[in-house]
Amino acid sequence: MDPLTHTATGLFLSRAGLKRWTPLATPILLLAANAPDIDIVSGLGGSLNYLHYHRHLTHALAAMPVMAILPVLLVRAVARKPVRWWGAFAAAMVAVAVHLLLDLTNVYGIRLLLPFSAQWLRLDLTGVIDLWIWSVLLLAVVGPFVGRLVGSEISSGAARDRHPGRGFAIFALLFLLLYNCGRSVLHARALAVLDSRIYQDSPPLRVEAAPDLANPMRWRGLVETGDFYAVEDVNLAGDFDPTRATIFHKPDPDPALDAAGRTPAFHEFLRFSQFPLWRVSPVPEPENGKLVEVLDMRFGTPLAPGFMVSAIESSKLEVLRTWFGWGTLRPR
């Protein structure tokens, strides 16, 4: 998820009751809720380095204790005030765990089992940015201020709330849980719709349904067959017609594909890509040269590519240059 969602979640965990576990709980929880995203510094090594290390070990179960203790140590050192160590560590562990769960719901996924397994795990329930989640989190942030303002106007002598914002915080956290549970049910229905159809006389090998930015009933359907990918939106409130799907054919076997696939850039990208589509096309320079590309169909199509790695090859299948680009999207 995006940093605003993670930060708000840390705030609500504090208001919901975790702030009683230790002094300085709120700053600890705010930092811990964002701690796994410290891997953003890998971007200093270039886009391919970022692709490798983003949502890497910092998003793994094995690293959770480290991700939790770092915010505790930082807040203790900066504030120079005592903390209740076990309470602070436990609260930070909760915040880190919630971060991992929220990122697990995204299409991008996380490598939760590193260093024992590099498998990408994802639930495909929400986008990196979800407008419904943002709306409820904003309500839960603004609500306590409006409530105190109205309360002061009605009765200036009323006793102050001993736990300001606690009700809104619990509401927001419960919403996140129930919203993702509801999304899970709708996602399963979308997958069933995609998997139950035939596409140009070809049965699906794999299907994926990616969430819409605003409408929980709409999903971006992606179907892989032996010869092509089919892309078509699924509206669970309406009918689904597989004949309207946009078809993107896989290339025929070509030695240029194997040559590009042996390069470090392609090797790294193929470890990340879950639905790779290869393309080969001629280039004017060098003479009889070829452009080899692989894009991840989860994040775009050849008409509007997202994550993509490319290579220029000579007529002798020598790879002259490789590069990786985010296209129109950049993950968070």
Coordinates of N, CA and C in Angstrom, one line a residue, residues 38-196:
I38 N 11.7 0.8 4.1 CA 13.0 1.4 4.1 C 13.8 0.9 2.9
D39 N 13.3 -0.2 2.2 CA 14.0 -0.7 1.1 C 14.0 0.3 -0.1
I40 N 13.3 1.4 0.0 CA 13.2 2.4 -1.0 C 14.6 2.9 -1.3
V41 N 15.6 2.8 -0.4 CA 16.9 3.3 -0.6 C 17.6 2.5 -1.7
S42 N 17.1 1.3 -2.0 CA 17.7 0.5 -3.1 C 17.5 1.2 -4.5
G43 N 16.6 2.2 -4.6 CA 16.5 2.9 -5.8 C 17.7 3.7 -6.2
L44 N 18.5 4.0 -5.2 CA 19.8 4.8 -5.5 C 20.7 4.0 -6.4
G45 N 20.5 2.6 -6.4 CA 21.3 1.8 -7.3 C 20.8 1.6 -8.7
G46 N 19.7 2.3 -9.0 CA 19.1 2.1 -10.3 C 17.8 1.4 -10.3
S47 N 17.0 1.5 -11.4 CA 15.7 0.9 -11.4 C 15.7 -0.7 -11.3
L48 N 16.7 -1.3 -11.9 CA 16.8 -2.8 -11.8 C 17.1 -3.2 -10.4
N49 N 18.0 -2.5 -9.8 CA 18.4 -2.8 -8.4 C 17.1 -2.6 -7.5
Y50 N 16.3 -1.5 -7.7 CA 15.1 -1.3 -7.0 C 14.1 -2.5 -7.2
L51 N 14.0 -2.9 -8.4 CA 13.1 -4.1 -8.7 C 13.5 -5.3 -7.9
H52 N 14.8 -5.5 -7.8 CA 15.3 -6.7 -7.0 C 15.0 -6.6 -5.5
Y53 N 15.3 -5.4 -4.9 CA 15.3 -5.3 -3.5 C 14.0 -4.7 -2.9
H54 N 13.1 -4.1 -3.8 CA 11.9 -3.6 -3.3 C 11.0 -4.8 -2.8
R55 N 10.4 -4.7 -1.7 CA 9.6 -5.8 -1.1 C 10.4 -7.1 -1.0
H56 N 11.6 -6.9 -0.6 CA 12.5 -8.1 -0.5 C 12.6 -8.5 1.0
L57 N 13.7 -8.6 1.6 CA 13.9 -9.1 2.9 C 13.2 -8.3 4.0
T58 N 13.1 -7.0 3.7 CA 12.4 -6.1 4.7 C 10.9 -6.5 4.8
H59 N 10.3 -7.2 3.8 CA 8.9 -7.5 3.8 C 8.8 -9.0 4.1
A60 N 9.8 -9.7 4.7 CA 9.7 -11.1 5.0 C 9.4 -11.3 6.5
L61 N 8.8 -12.4 6.8 CA 8.5 -12.8 8.2 C 9.8 -12.8 9.0
A62 N 10.9 -13.3 8.4 CA 12.1 -13.5 9.2 C 12.7 -12.2 9.7
A63 N 12.4 -11.1 8.9 CA 13.0 -9.8 9.3 C 12.1 -9.0 10.2
M64 N 10.9 -9.5 10.5 CA 10.0 -8.7 11.3 C 10.6 -8.2 12.6
P65 N 11.3 -9.0 13.4 CA 11.8 -8.5 14.7 C 12.8 -7.3 14.4
V66 N 13.6 -7.4 13.4 CA 14.5 -6.3 13.1 C 13.8 -5.0 12.7
M67 N 12.7 -5.2 11.8 CA 11.9 -4.0 11.4 C 11.2 -3.4 12.6
A68 N 10.9 -4.2 13.6 CA 10.2 -3.7 14.8 C 11.1 -3.0 15.8
I69 N 12.3 -3.6 16.0 CA 13.2 -3.0 17.0 C 13.8 -1.7 16.5
L70 N 14.0 -1.5 15.2 CA 14.6 -0.3 14.7 C 13.8 1.0 15.1
P71 N 12.5 1.0 14.9 CA 11.8 2.2 15.3 C 11.8 2.5 16.8
V72 N 11.8 1.4 17.6 CA 11.9 1.6 19.0 C 13.2 2.2 19.4
L73 N 14.3 1.7 18.8 CA 15.6 2.3 19.2 C 15.7 3.7 18.7
L74 N 15.2 4.0 17.5 CA 15.3 5.4 17.0 C 14.5 6.4 17.8
V75 N 13.3 6.0 18.2 CA 12.5 6.9 19.0 C 13.1 7.1 20.4
R76 N 13.6 6.0 21.0 CA 14.2 6.1 22.3 C 15.5 7.0 22.2
A77 N 16.2 6.9 21.2 CA 17.5 7.7 21.1 C 17.1 9.2 20.8
V78 N 16.1 9.5 20.0 CA 15.8 10.9 19.6 C 15.1 11.6 20.8
A79 N 14.1 10.9 21.4 CA 13.3 11.5 22.4 C 14.0 11.5 23.8
R80 N 15.0 10.6 24.0 CA 15.7 10.5 25.2 C 14.8 10.4 26.4
K81 N 13.8 9.6 26.2 CA 12.8 9.3 27.3 C 12.7 7.8 27.4
P82 N 12.4 7.3 28.6 CA 12.3 5.8 28.7 C 11.1 5.3 28.0
V83 N 11.2 4.0 27.6 CA 10.1 3.3 27.0 C 10.0 2.0 27.8
R84 N 8.8 1.4 27.7 CA 8.6 0.0 28.2 C 9.0 -1.0 27.1
W85 N 10.2 -1.5 27.2 CA 10.8 -2.2 26.1 C 10.0 -3.3 25.5
W86 N 9.5 -4.2 26.3 CA 8.7 -5.3 25.7 C 7.4 -4.8 25.2
G87 N 6.8 -3.8 25.8 CA 5.5 -3.3 25.2 C 5.8 -2.5 23.9
A88 N 6.9 -1.8 23.9 CA 7.2 -1.0 22.7 C 7.5 -2.0 21.5
F89 N 8.3 -3.1 21.8 CA 8.6 -4.0 20.8 C 7.4 -4.8 20.3
A90 N 6.5 -5.1 21.2 CA 5.3 -5.8 20.8 C 4.4 -5.0 20.0
A91 N 4.2 -3.7 20.3 CA 3.4 -2.8 19.5 C 4.0 -2.6 18.2
A92 N 5.3 -2.4 18.1 CA 6.0 -2.3 16.8 C 5.8 -3.5 15.9
M93 N 5.9 -4.7 16.5 CA 5.7 -5.9 15.8 C 4.3 -6.0 15.2
V94 N 3.3 -5.5 15.9 CA 1.9 -5.5 15.4 C 1.8 -4.6 14.2
A95 N 2.5 -3.4 14.3 CA 2.4 -2.4 13.2 C 3.1 -3.0 11.9
V96 N 4.3 -3.7 12.1 CA 5.0 -4.3 11.0 C 4.2 -5.4 10.4
A97 N 3.5 -6.2 11.2 CA 2.7 -7.3 10.7 C 1.5 -6.7 9.8
V98 N 0.9 -5.6 10.3 CA -0.2 -5.0 9.5 C 0.3 -4.5 8.2
H99 N 1.5 -3.9 8.2 CA 2.1 -3.4 7.0 C 2.3 -4.6 6.0
L100 N 2.8 -5.7 6.4 CA 2.9 -6.9 5.5 C 1.6 -7.4 5.0
L101 N 0.6 -7.4 5.9 CA -0.7 -7.9 5.5 C -1.3 -7.0 4.4
L102 N -1.2 -5.7 4.6 CA -1.7 -4.7 3.6 C -1.0 -4.9 2.3
D103 N 0.3 -5.0 2.3 CA 1.0 -5.2 1.0 C 0.7 -6.5 0.4
L104 N 0.4 -7.5 1.2 CA 0.0 -8.8 0.6 C -1.2 -8.7 -0.2
T105 N -2.1 -7.8 0.1 CA -3.4 -7.7 -0.6 C -3.2 -7.1 -2.0
N106 N -2.0 -6.5 -2.3 CA -1.8 -5.9 -3.6 C -1.5 -6.8 -4.7
V107 N -1.6 -6.4 -6.0 CA -1.2 -7.1 -7.1 C 0.3 -7.3 -7.2
Y108 N 1.1 -6.3 -6.7 CA 2.5 -6.4 -6.7 C 3.0 -7.6 -5.9
G109 N 2.5 -7.8 -4.7 CA 2.9 -8.9 -3.9 C 4.1 -8.7 -3.1
I110 N 4.5 -9.6 -2.2 CA 5.7 -9.6 -1.4 C 6.3 -10.9 -1.3
R111 N 7.6 -11.0 -1.0 CA 8.3 -12.2 -0.8 C 8.4 -12.6 0.7
L112 N 7.3 -13.0 1.2 CA 7.1 -13.2 2.6 C 8.0 -14.2 3.3
L113 N 8.5 -15.2 2.5 CA 9.2 -16.3 3.0 C 10.7 -16.3 2.8
L114 N 11.2 -15.1 2.4 CA 12.7 -15.0 2.3 C 13.3 -15.1 3.7
P115 N 14.5 -15.6 3.8 CA 15.4 -16.1 2.7 C 15.2 -17.5 2.3
F116 N 14.2 -18.2 2.8 CA 14.0 -19.6 2.5 C 13.3 -19.9 1.2
S117 N 12.5 -18.9 0.7 CA 11.9 -19.0 -0.6 C 11.7 -17.7 -1.1
A118 N 12.0 -17.5 -2.4 CA 11.9 -16.2 -3.1 C 10.5 -16.1 -3.8
Q119 N 9.6 -17.0 -3.5 CA 8.3 -17.0 -4.2 C 7.5 -15.7 -3.9
W120 N 7.0 -15.1 -4.9 CA 6.1 -13.9 -4.7 C 4.7 -14.3 -4.3
L121 N 4.2 -13.8 -3.2 CA 2.9 -14.1 -2.7 C 2.0 -12.8 -2.9
R122 N 0.8 -13.0 -3.3 CA -0.1 -11.8 -3.5 C -1.5 -12.3 -3.5
L123 N -2.4 -11.4 -3.1 CA -3.8 -11.7 -3.0 C -4.7 -11.0 -4.1
D124 N -4.1 -10.0 -4.7 CA -4.8 -9.3 -5.8 C -6.1 -8.7 -5.4
L125 N -6.2 -8.2 -4.1 CA -7.5 -7.7 -3.7 C -7.6 -6.2 -3.8
T126 N -6.6 -5.5 -3.6 CA -6.6 -4.0 -3.7 C -5.5 -3.5 -4.5
G127 N -5.6 -2.3 -5.0 CA -4.5 -1.6 -5.7 C -3.6 -1.0 -4.7
V128 N -2.4 -0.5 -5.2 CA -1.5 0.1 -4.3 C -2.2 1.3 -3.6
I129 N -3.0 2.0 -4.4 CA -3.9 3.1 -3.9 C -5.3 2.7 -4.1
D130 N -6.1 2.7 -3.0 CA -7.5 2.3 -3.0 C -8.3 3.5 -2.5
L131 N -9.2 4.0 -3.3 CA -10.0 5.2 -3.0 C -10.9 5.0 -1.8
W132 N -11.5 3.8 -1.7 CA -12.4 3.5 -0.6 C -11.6 3.5 0.7
I133 N -10.5 2.9 0.7 CA -9.6 2.9 1.9 C -9.2 4.3 2.3
W134 N -8.8 5.1 1.3 CA -8.4 6.5 1.6 C -9.6 7.3 2.2
S135 N -10.8 7.1 1.7 CA -11.9 7.8 2.1 C -12.2 7.5 3.6
V136 N -12.2 6.2 4.0 CA -12.5 5.8 5.3 C -11.4 6.3 6.3
L137 N -10.1 6.2 5.9 CA -9.0 6.6 6.7 C -9.1 8.2 6.9
L138 N -9.5 8.9 5.9 CA -9.6 10.3 6.0 C -10.8 10.7 7.0
L139 N -11.8 9.9 6.9 CA -13.0 10.1 7.8 C -12.5 9.9 9.3
A140 N -11.7 8.8 9.5 CA -11.3 8.5 10.8 C -10.3 9.5 11.4
V141 N -9.5 10.2 10.5 CA -8.6 11.2 10.9 C -9.3 12.5 11.3
V142 N -10.3 12.9 10.4 CA -11.0 14.1 10.6 C -12.1 14.0 11.6
G143 N -12.7 12.8 11.7 CA -13.8 12.7 12.6 C -13.6 13.1 14.1
P144 N -12.5 12.8 14.7 CA -12.4 13.2 16.1 C -12.3 14.7 16.3
F145 N -11.7 15.4 15.3 CA -11.6 16.9 15.4 C -13.0 17.5 15.3
V146 N -13.8 17.0 14.3 CA -15.2 17.5 14.2 C -16.0 17.2 15.4
G147 N -15.8 16.0 15.9 CA -16.5 15.6 17.1 C -16.2 16.5 18.3
R148 N -15.0 16.8 18.5 CA -14.6 17.7 19.6 C -15.1 19.1 19.4
L149 N -15.1 19.5 18.2 CA -15.6 20.9 17.9 C -17.1 21.0 18.1
V150 N -17.9 20.0 17.7 CA -19.3 19.9 17.9 C -19.6 19.8 19.4
G151 N -18.8 18.9 20.1 CA -19.0 18.8 21.5 C -18.8 20.0 22.3
S152 N -17.7 20.8 21.9 CA -17.4 22.0 22.7 C -18.5 23.1 22.4
E153 N -19.2 23.0 21.3 CA -20.2 24.0 21.0 C -21.5 23.7 21.8
I154 N -21.7 22.3 21.9 CA -23.0 21.9 22.7 C -22.8 22.1 24.2
S155 N -21.7 21.7 24.7 CA -21.5 21.8 26.1 C -20.0 22.1 26.4
S156 N -19.7 23.3 26.7 CA -18.3 23.7 26.9 C -17.8 23.1 28.2
G157 N -18.7 22.7 29.1 CA -18.2 22.2 30.4 C -18.1 20.7 30.4
A158 N -18.4 20.0 29.3 CA -18.4 18.6 29.3 C -17.0 18.1 29.5
A159 N -16.9 16.9 30.1 CA -15.6 16.3 30.4 C -14.9 15.9 29.1
R160 N -13.6 16.0 29.1 CA -12.9 15.7 27.9 C -12.9 14.2 27.7
D161 N -12.8 13.8 26.4 CA -12.8 12.4 26.1 C -11.4 11.8 26.5
R162 N -11.4 10.8 27.3 CA -10.1 10.2 27.8 C -9.4 9.5 26.7
H163 N -10.1 9.1 25.7 CA -9.5 8.4 24.5 C -9.9 9.0 23.2
P164 N -9.4 10.2 22.9 CA -9.8 10.9 21.7 C -9.5 10.1 20.4
G165 N -10.5 9.9 19.6 CA -10.3 9.2 18.3 C -10.4 7.7 18.4
R166 N -10.6 7.1 19.6 CA -10.5 5.7 19.7 C -11.6 5.0 18.9
G167 N -12.8 5.5 19.0 CA -13.9 4.9 18.3 C -13.7 4.9 16.7
F168 N -13.3 6.1 16.2 CA -13.0 6.2 14.8 C -11.8 5.3 14.4
A169 N -10.8 5.2 15.3 CA -9.7 4.3 14.9 C -10.1 2.8 14.8
I170 N -10.9 2.4 15.8 CA -11.4 1.0 15.8 C -12.2 0.8 14.5
F171 N -13.1 1.8 14.2 CA -13.9 1.7 13.0 C -13.1 1.5 11.8
A172 N -12.0 2.3 11.6 CA -11.2 2.3 10.4 C -10.4 0.9 10.3
L173 N -9.9 0.4 11.4 CA -9.2 -0.9 11.4 C -10.2 -2.0 11.1
L174 N -11.4 -2.0 11.6 CA -12.4 -3.0 11.3 C -12.8 -2.9 9.8
F175 N -12.9 -1.7 9.3 CA -13.2 -1.5 7.9 C -12.2 -2.2 7.0
L176 N -10.9 -1.9 7.3 CA -9.8 -2.6 6.6 C -10.0 -4.1 6.5
L177 N -10.3 -4.7 7.7 CA -10.4 -6.1 7.7 C -11.6 -6.6 6.9
L178 N -12.8 -6.0 7.2 CA -14.0 -6.4 6.5 C -14.0 -6.1 5.0
Y179 N -13.4 -4.9 4.7 CA -13.3 -4.5 3.3 C -12.5 -5.6 2.5
N180 N -11.4 -6.0 3.0 CA -10.6 -7.0 2.3 C -11.2 -8.3 2.3
C181 N -12.0 -8.7 3.3 CA -12.7 -9.9 3.3 C -13.8 -9.9 2.2
G182 N -14.5 -8.7 2.0 CA -15.5 -8.6 1.0 C -14.8 -8.6 -0.4
R183 N -13.6 -7.9 -0.5 CA -12.9 -8.0 -1.8 C -12.5 -9.4 -2.1
S184 N -12.1 -10.2 -1.1 CA -11.7 -11.6 -1.4 C -12.8 -12.4 -2.0
V185 N -14.1 -12.2 -1.5 CA -15.2 -12.9 -2.1 C -15.5 -12.5 -3.5
L186 N -15.4 -11.1 -3.8 CA -15.6 -10.6 -5.1 C -14.5 -11.1 -6.1
H187 N -13.3 -11.1 -5.6 CA -12.1 -11.6 -6.4 C -12.3 -13.0 -6.8
A188 N -12.8 -13.9 -5.9 CA -13.0 -15.3 -6.2 C -14.1 -15.4 -7.3
R189 N -15.1 -14.6 -7.2 CA -16.2 -14.6 -8.2 C -15.6 -14.2 -9.6
A190 N -14.8 -13.2 -9.6 CA -14.2 -12.7 -10.9 C -13.3 -13.8 -11.5
L191 N -12.5 -14.5 -10.7 CA -11.7 -15.5 -11.2 C -12.5 -16.7 -11.7
A192 N -13.6 -17.0 -11.1 CA -14.5 -18.1 -11.6 C -15.1 -17.7 -12.9
V193 N -15.5 -16.5 -13.1 CA -16.0 -16.0 -14.4 C -15.0 -16.2 -15.5
L194 N -13.8 -15.7 -15.2 CA -12.7 -15.8 -16.2 C -12.4 -17.2 -16.6
D195 N -12.3 -18.1 -15.6 CA -11.9 -19.4 -15.7 C -12.9 -20.3 -16.4
S196 N -14.1 -19.9 -16.4 CA -15.2 -20.7 -16.9 C -15.5 -20.5 -18.4

